[in-house]
mmCIF file of C-alpha atoms in Angstrom:
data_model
loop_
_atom_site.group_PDB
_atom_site.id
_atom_site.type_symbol
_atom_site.label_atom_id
_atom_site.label_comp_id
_atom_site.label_asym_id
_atom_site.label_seq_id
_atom_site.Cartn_x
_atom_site.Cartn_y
_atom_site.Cartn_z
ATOM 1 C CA UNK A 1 0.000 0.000 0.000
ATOM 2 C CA UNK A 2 1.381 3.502 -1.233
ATOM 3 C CA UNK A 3 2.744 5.526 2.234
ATOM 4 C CA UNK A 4 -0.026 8.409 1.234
ATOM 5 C CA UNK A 5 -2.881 6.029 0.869
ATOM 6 C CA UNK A 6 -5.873 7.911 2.164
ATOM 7 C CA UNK A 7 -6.288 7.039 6.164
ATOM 8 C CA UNK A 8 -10.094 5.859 5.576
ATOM 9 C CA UNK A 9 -11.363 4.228 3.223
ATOM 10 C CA UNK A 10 -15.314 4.561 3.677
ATOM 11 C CA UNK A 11 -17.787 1.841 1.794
ATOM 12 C CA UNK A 12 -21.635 2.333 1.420
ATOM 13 C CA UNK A 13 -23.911 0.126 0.185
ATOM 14 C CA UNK A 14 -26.407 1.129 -2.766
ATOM 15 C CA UNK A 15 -29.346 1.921 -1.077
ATOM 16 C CA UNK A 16 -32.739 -0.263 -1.931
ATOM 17 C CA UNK A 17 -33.614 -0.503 -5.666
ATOM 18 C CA UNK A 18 -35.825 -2.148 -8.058
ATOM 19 C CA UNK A 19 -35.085 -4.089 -11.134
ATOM 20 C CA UNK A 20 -36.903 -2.246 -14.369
ATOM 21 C CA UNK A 21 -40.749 -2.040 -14.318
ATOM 22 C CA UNK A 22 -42.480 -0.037 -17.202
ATOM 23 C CA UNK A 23 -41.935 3.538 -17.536
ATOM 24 C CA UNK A 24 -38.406 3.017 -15.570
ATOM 25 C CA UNK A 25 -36.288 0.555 -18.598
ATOM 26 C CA UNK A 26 -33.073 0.763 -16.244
ATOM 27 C CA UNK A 27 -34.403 0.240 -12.945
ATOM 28 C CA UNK A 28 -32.836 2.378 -9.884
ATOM 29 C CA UNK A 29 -33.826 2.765 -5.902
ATOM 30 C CA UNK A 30 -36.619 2.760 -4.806
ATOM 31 C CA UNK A 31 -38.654 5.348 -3.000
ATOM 32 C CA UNK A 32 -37.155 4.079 0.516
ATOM 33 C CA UNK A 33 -33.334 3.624 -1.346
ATOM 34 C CA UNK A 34 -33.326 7.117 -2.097
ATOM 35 C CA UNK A 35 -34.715 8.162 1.570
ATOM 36 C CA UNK A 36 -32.276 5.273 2.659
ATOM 37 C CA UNK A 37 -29.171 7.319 0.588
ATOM 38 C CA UNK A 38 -30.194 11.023 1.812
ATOM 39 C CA UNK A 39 -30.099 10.003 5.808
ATOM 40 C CA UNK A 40 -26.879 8.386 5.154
ATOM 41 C CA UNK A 41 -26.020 11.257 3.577
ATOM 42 C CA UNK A 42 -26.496 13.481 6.466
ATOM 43 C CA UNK A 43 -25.240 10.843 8.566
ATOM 44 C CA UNK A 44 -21.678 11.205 7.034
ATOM 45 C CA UNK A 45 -22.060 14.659 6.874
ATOM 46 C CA UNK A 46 -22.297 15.245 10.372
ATOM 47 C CA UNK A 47 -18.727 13.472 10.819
ATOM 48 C CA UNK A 48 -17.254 15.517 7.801
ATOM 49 C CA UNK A 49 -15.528 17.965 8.859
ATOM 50 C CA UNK A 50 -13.184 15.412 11.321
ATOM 51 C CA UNK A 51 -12.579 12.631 9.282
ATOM 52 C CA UNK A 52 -12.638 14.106 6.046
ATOM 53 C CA UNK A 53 -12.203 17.677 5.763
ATOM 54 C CA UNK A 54 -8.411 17.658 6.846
ATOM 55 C CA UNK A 55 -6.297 16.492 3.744
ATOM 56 C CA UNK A 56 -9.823 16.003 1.351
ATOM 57 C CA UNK A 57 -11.701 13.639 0.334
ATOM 58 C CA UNK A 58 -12.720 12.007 -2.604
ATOM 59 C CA UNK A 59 -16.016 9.799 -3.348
ATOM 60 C CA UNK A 60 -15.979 7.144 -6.424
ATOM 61 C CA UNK A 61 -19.443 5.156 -6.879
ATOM 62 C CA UNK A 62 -19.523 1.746 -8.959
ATOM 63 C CA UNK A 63 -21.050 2.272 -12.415
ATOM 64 C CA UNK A 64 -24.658 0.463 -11.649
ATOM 65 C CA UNK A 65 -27.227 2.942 -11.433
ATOM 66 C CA UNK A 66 -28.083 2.544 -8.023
ATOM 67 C CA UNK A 67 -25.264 2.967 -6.582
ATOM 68 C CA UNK A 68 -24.655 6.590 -9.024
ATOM 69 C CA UNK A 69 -28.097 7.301 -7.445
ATOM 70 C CA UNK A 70 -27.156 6.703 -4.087
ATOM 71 C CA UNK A 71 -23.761 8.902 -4.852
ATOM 72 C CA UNK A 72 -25.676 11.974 -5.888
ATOM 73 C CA UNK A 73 -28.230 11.718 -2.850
ATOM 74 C CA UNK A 74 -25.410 11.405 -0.367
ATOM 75 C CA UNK A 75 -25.023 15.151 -0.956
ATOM 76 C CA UNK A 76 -20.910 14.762 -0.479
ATOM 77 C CA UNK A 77 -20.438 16.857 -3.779
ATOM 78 C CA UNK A 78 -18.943 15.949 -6.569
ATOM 79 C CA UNK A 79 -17.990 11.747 -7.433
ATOM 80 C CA UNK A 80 -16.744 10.295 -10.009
ATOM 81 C CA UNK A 81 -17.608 6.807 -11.725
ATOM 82 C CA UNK A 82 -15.189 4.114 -10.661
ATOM 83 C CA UNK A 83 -14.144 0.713 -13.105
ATOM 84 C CA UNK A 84 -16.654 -2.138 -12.876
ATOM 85 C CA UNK A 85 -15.479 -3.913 -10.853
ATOM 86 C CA UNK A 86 -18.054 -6.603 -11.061
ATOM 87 C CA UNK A 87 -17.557 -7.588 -14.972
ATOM 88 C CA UNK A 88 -14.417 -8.663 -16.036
ATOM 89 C CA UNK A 89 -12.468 -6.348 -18.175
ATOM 90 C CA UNK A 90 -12.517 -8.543 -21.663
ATOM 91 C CA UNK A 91 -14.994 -7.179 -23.690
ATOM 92 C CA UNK A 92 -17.771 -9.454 -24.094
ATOM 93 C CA UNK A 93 -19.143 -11.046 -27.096
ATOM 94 C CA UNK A 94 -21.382 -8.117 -29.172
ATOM 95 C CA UNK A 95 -24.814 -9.846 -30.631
ATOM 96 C CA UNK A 96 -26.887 -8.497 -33.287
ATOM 97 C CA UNK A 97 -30.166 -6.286 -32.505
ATOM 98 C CA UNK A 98 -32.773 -8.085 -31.233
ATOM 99 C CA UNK A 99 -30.719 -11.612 -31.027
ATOM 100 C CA UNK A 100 -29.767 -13.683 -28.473
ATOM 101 C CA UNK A 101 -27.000 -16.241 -27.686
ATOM 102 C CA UNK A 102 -28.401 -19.681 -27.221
ATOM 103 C CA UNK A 103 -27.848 -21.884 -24.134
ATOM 104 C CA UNK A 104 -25.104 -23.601 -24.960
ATOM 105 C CA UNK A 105 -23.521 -20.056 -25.928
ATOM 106 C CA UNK A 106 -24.699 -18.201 -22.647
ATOM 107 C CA UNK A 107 -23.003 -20.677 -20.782
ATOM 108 C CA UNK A 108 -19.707 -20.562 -22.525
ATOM 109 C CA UNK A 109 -19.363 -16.287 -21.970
ATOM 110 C CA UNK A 110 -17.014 -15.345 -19.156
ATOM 111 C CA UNK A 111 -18.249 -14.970 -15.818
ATOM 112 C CA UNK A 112 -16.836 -13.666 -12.602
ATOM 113 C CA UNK A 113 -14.981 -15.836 -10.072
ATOM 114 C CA UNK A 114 -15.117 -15.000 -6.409
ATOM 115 C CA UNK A 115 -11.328 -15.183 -6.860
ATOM 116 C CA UNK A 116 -11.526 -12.903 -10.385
ATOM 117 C CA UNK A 117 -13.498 -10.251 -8.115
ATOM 118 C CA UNK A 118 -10.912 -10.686 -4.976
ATOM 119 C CA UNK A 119 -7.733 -10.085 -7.928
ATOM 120 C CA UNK A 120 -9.489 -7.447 -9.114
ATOM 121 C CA UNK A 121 -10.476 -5.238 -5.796
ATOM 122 C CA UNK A 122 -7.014 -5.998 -4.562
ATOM 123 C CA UNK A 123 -5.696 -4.628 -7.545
ATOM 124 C CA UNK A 124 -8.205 -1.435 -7.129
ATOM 125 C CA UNK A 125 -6.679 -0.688 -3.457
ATOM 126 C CA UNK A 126 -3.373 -0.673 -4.666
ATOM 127 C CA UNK A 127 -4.387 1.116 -7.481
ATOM 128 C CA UNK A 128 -4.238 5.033 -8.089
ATOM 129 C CA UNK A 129 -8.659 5.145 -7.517
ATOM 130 C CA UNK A 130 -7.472 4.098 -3.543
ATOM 131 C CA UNK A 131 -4.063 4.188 -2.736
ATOM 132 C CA UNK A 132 -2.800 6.729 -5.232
ATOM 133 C CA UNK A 133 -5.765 9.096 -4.805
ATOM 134 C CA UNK A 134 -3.563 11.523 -2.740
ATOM 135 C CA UNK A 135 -6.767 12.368 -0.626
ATOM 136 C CA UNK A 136 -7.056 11.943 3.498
ATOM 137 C CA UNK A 137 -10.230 9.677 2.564
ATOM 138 C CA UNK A 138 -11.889 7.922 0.360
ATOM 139 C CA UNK A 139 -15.985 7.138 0.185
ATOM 140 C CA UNK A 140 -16.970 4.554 -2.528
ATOM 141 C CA UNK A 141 -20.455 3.515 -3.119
ATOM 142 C CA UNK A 142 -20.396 0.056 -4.183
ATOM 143 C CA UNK A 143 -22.275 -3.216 -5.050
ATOM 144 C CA UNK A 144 -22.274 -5.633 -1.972
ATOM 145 C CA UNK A 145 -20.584 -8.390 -3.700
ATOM 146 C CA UNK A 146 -17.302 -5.720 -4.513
ATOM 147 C CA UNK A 147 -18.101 -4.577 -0.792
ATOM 148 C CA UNK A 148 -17.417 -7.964 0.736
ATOM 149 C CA UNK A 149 -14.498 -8.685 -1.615
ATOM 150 C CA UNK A 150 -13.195 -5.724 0.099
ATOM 151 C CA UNK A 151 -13.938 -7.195 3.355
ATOM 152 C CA UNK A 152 -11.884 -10.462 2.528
ATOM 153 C CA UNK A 153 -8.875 -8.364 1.451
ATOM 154 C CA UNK A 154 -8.650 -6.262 4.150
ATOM 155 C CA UNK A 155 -9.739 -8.290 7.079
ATOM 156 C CA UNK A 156 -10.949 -12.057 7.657
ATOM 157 C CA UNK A 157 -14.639 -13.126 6.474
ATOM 158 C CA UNK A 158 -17.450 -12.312 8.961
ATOM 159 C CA UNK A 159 -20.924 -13.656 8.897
ATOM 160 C CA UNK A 160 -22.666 -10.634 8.609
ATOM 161 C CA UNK A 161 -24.021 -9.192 5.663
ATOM 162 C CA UNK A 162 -24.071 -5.336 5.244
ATOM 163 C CA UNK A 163 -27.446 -3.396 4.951
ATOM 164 C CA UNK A 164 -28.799 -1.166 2.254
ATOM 165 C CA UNK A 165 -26.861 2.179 2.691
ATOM 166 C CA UNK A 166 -24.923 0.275 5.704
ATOM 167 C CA UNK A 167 -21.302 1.976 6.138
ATOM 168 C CA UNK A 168 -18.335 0.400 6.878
ATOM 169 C CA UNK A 169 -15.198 2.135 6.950
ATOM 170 C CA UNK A 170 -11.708 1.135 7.380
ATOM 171 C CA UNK A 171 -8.589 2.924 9.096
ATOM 172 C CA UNK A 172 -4.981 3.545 9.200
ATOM 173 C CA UNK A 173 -4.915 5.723 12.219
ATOM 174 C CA UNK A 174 -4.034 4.072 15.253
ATOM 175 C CA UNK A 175 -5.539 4.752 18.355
ATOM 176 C CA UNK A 176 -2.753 6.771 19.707
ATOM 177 C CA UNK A 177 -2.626 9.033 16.607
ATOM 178 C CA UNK A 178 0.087 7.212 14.403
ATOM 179 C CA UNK A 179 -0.676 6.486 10.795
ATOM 180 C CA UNK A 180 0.038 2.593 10.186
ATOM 181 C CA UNK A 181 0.961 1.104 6.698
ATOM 182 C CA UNK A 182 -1.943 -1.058 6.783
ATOM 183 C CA UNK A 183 -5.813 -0.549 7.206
ATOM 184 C CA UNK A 184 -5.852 -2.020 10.952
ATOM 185 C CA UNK A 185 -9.299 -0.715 11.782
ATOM 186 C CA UNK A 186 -12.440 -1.208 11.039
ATOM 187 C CA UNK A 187 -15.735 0.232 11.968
ATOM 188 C CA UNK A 188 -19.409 -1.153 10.855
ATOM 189 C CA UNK A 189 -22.432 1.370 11.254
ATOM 190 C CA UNK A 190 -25.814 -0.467 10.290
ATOM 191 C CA UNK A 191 -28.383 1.863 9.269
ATOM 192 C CA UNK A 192 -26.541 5.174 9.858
ATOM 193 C CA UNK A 193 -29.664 7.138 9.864
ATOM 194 C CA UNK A 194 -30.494 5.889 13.371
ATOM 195 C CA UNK A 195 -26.892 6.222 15.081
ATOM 196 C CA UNK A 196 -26.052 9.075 17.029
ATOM 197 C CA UNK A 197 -24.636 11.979 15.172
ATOM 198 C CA UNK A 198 -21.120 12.300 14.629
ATOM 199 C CA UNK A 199 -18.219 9.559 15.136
ATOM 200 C CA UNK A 200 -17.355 7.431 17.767
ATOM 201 C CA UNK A 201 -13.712 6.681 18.257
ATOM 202 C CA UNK A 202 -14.736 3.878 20.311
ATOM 203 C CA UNK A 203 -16.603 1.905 17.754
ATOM 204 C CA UNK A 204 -13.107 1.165 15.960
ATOM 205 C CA UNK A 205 -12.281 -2.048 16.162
ATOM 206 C CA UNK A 206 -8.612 -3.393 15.575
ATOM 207 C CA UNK A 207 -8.459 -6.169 12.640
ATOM 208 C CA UNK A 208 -7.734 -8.928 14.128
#
């Protein structure tokens, strides 16, 4: 990890969404997801000006729609899209308009590994979107499956699956105020809407 990685590295879940119905082709939250992504929003906010102000921030959000929703409602400012990190990066095959590749086809196009998605957001941390992004912090809205792959980089598996709009944030300062090489702490705030405001030193817990 690059000695000016950013000192937190802050994950969000896409608040709730929908797959398409008519009228809405590409799907996106739901009434609740985008109620879900505002009080998270404010949530954050509150603990801004600590843990992010000093040094900047930047936020990234996945490319799925809900989670560029849940970006823009977060009210942080500005984002930017991050790589896909839930697709492989060889383009897939291209079909003509209006056809389909049969079964046997569909079966044979390249799909993502839980190891292919580990690789990849290992390569991502270490990569100038993370470690190069020459900020104090980081915020990146992302897909749960690229959120847990995060998890198993960073920290052994846990049995407990992240909310929508859940945050869990990771840290390089130690307790006494010296910045590790490693993230070494972690915190997990479930439904961020409902927890007091600001942030709790306390709830940091060392990686074990």
């Amino acid at each position: 990890m690059h000695s000016e990685a950013p000192v937190r590295l802050v994950l969000i879940r896409p608040g709730t969404w929908a797959p398409p119905e008519p009228g809405e082709p590409l799907g996106g939250l739901t009434a609740a997801g985008r109620a879900q992504a505002r009080a998270c929003g404010r949530w954050l906010r509150s603990v801004a000006v600590p843990l992010f102000t000093a040094g900047g921030f930047s936020v990234v959000s996945s490319p799925a729609r809900q989670a560029r929703q849940t970006a823009e409602l977060l009210g942080l400012g500005p984002w930017t899209p991050s790589a896909d990190l839930s697709r492989l990066p060889s383009p897939a095959p291209s079909f003509a308009a209006g056809a389909y590749p049969s079964s046997a086809a569909a079966a044979d196009l390249p799909r993502m590994t839980p190891a292919d998605l580990r690789e990849r957001v290992a390569a991502w941390l270490s990569g100038p979107e993370v470690a190069g992004a020459s900020v104090s912090a980081v915020v990146a809205v992302c897909p749960v499956d690229v959120l847990l792959a995060v998890r198993s980089v960073l920290e052994s598996d846990s049995p407990w699956m992240p909310g929508h709009c859940d945050v869990l944030a990771y840290s390089r300062l130690a307790p006494g105020g010296e910045v590790v090489d490693r993230y070494r702490w972690r915190v997990w705030v479930p439904q961020p809407w409902s927890a007091p405001p600001g942030w709790n030193e306390n709830l940091w817990q060392l990686i074990a």
